[in-house]
Short mmCIF file of C-alpha atoms in Angstrom, two decimals:
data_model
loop_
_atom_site.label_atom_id
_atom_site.label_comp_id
_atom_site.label_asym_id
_atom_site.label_seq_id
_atom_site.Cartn_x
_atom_site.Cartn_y
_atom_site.Cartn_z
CA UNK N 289 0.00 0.00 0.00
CA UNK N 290 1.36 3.57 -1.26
CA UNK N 291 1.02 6.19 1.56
CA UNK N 292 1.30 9.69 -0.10
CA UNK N 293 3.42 12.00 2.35
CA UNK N 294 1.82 16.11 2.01
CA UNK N 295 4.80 18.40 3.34
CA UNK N 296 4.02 21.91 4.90
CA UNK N 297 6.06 24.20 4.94
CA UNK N 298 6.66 26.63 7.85
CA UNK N 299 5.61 29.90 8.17
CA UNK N 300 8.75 32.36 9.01
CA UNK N 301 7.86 35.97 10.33
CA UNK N 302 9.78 38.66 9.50
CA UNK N 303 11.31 39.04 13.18
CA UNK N 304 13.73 36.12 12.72
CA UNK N 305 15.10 38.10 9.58
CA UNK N 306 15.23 41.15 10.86
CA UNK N 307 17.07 39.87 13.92
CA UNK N 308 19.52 37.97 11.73
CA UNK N 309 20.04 40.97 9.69
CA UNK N 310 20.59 43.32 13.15
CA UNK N 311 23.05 40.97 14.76
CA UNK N 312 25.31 40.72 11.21
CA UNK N 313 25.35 44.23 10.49
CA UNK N 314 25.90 44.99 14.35
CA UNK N 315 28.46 43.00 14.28
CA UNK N 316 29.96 43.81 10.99
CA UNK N 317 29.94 47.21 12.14
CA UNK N 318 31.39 46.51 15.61
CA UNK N 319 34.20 44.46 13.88
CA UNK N 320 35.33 46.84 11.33
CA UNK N 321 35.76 50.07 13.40
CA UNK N 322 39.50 50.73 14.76
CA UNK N 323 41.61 52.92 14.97
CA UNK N 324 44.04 51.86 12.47
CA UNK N 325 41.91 49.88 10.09
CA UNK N 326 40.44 46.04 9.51
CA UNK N 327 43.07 43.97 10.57
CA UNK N 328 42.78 40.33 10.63
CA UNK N 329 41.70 39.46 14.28
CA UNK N 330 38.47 41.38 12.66
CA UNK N 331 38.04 40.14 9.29
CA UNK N 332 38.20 36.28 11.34
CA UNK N 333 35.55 37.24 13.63
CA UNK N 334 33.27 38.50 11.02
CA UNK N 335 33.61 34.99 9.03
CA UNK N 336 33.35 32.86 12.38
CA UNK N 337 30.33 35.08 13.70
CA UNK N 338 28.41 35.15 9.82
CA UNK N 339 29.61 31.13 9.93
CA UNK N 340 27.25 30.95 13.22
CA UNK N 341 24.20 33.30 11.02
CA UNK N 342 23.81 30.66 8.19
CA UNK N 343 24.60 27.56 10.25
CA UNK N 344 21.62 29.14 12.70
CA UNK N 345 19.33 29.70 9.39
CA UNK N 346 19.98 26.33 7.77
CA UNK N 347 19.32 24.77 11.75
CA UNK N 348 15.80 26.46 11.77
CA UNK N 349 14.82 26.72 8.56
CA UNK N 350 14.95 23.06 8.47
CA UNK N 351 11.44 23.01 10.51
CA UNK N 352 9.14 20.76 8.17
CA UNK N 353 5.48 19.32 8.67
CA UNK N 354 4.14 16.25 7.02
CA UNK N 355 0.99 14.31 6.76
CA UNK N 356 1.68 11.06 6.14
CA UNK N 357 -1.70 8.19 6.06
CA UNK N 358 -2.83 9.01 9.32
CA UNK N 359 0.03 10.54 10.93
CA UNK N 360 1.31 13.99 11.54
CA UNK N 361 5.10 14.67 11.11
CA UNK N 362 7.15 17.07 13.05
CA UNK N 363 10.71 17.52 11.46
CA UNK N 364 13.47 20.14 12.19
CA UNK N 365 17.77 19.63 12.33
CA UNK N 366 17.84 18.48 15.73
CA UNK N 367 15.15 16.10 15.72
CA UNK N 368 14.36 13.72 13.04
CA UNK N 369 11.03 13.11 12.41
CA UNK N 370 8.36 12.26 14.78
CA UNK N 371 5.32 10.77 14.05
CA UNK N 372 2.05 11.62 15.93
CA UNK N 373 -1.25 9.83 15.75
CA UNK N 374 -3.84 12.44 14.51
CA UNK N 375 -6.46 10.16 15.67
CA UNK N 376 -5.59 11.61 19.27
CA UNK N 377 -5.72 14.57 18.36
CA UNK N 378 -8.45 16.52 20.36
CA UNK N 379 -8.60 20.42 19.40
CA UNK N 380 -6.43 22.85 17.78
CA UNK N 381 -6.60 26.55 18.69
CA UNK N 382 -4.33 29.32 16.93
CA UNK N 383 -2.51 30.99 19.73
CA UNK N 384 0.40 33.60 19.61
CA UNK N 385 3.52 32.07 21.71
CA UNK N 386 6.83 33.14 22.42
CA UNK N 387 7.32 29.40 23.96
CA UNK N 388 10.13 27.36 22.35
CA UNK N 389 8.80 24.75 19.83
CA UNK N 390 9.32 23.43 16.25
CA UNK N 391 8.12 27.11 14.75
CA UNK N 392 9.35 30.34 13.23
CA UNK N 393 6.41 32.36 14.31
CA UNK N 394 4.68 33.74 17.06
CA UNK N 395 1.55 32.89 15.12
CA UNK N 396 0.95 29.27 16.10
CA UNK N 397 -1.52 26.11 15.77
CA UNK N 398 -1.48 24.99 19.60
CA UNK N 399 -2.72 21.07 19.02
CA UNK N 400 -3.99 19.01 21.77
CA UNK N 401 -4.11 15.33 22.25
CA UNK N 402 -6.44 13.43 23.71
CA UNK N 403 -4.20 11.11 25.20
CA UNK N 404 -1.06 12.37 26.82
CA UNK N 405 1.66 9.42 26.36
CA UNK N 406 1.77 10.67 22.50
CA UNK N 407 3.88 13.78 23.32
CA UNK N 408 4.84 12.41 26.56
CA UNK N 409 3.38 15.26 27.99
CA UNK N 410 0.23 17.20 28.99
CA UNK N 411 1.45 20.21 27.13
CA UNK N 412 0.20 20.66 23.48
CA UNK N 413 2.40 20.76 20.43
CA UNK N 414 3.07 24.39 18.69
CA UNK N 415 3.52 24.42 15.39
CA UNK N 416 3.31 27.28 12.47
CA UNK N 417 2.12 25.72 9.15
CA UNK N 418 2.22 28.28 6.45
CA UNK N 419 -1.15 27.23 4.93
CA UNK N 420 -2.76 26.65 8.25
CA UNK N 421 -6.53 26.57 6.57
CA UNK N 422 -5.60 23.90 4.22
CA UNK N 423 -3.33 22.40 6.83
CA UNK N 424 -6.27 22.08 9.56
CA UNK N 425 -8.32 21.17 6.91
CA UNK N 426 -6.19 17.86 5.66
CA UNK N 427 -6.27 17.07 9.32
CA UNK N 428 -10.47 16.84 9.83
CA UNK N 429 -10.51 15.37 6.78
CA UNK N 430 -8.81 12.26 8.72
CA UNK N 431 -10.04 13.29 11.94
CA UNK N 432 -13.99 14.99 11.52
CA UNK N 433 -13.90 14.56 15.48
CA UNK N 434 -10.81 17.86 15.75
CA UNK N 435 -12.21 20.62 17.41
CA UNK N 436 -11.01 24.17 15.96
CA UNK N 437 -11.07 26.52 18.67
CA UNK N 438 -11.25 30.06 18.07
#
């Protein structure tokens, strides 16, 4: 039996690039004022410290949600996939959180499970689809019982 996979992609706001851009030009700035010019102790900062910028972009930009059968996939750099049942899934409610989770935006689907050993926890899952109406929609579609709180 072939079980299509339907990726998501994540929605980004336009704080994380705006913080990005403010910490290289900060430092870029910082690094290239002195008295007697750029030396190298400068220019290797700058290169280490924009190393750290894109390995931090590629790290979080690697968030990724899937739908695969009846599952729902959570994927980012540091942790491989993980599968959740969506047939325990008991409401979903778009929240705005600051809480660490496996999203780019404050802007959030908060999803709740009806049984608390899936996420090992009795704290829902926050994720940022970009195309949360189609996204919420795939999921009823497999689970009519979700409740979309408002």
């Amino acid at each position: 039996m072939n079980i299509n996979t339907i990726y998501y992609k994540p929605k980004i706001d336009g704080w994380f690039w705006i913080l990005i851009f403010v910490l290289t030009f900060t430092l870029l700035m910082v690094c290239s004022i002195s008295e007697d010019g750029l030396y190298w102790p400068g220019i290797i900062v700058i290169c280490v410290f924009l190393f750290i910028v894109l390995l931090l972009i590629w790290i979080l930009t690697t968030v990724k949600y899937a739908i695969k059968g009846n599952e729902l996939g959570v994927r980012n750099l540091v942790y491989k996939w993980e599968w959740l049942p969506i047939e325990k899934i008991e409401s979903i409610k778009p929240v705005k959180s600051v809480l660490a989770g496996a999203a780019l935006s404050f802007y959030r689907l908060s999803i709740q499970f009806s049984d608390r050993k899936v996420l090992r926890s009795t704290m829902p899952l926050e994720i940022a689809p970009k195309d949360e109406k189609i996204f919420i929609e795939k999921l009823k579609e497999i689970n009519p019982e979700i409740k979309v709180l408002t």
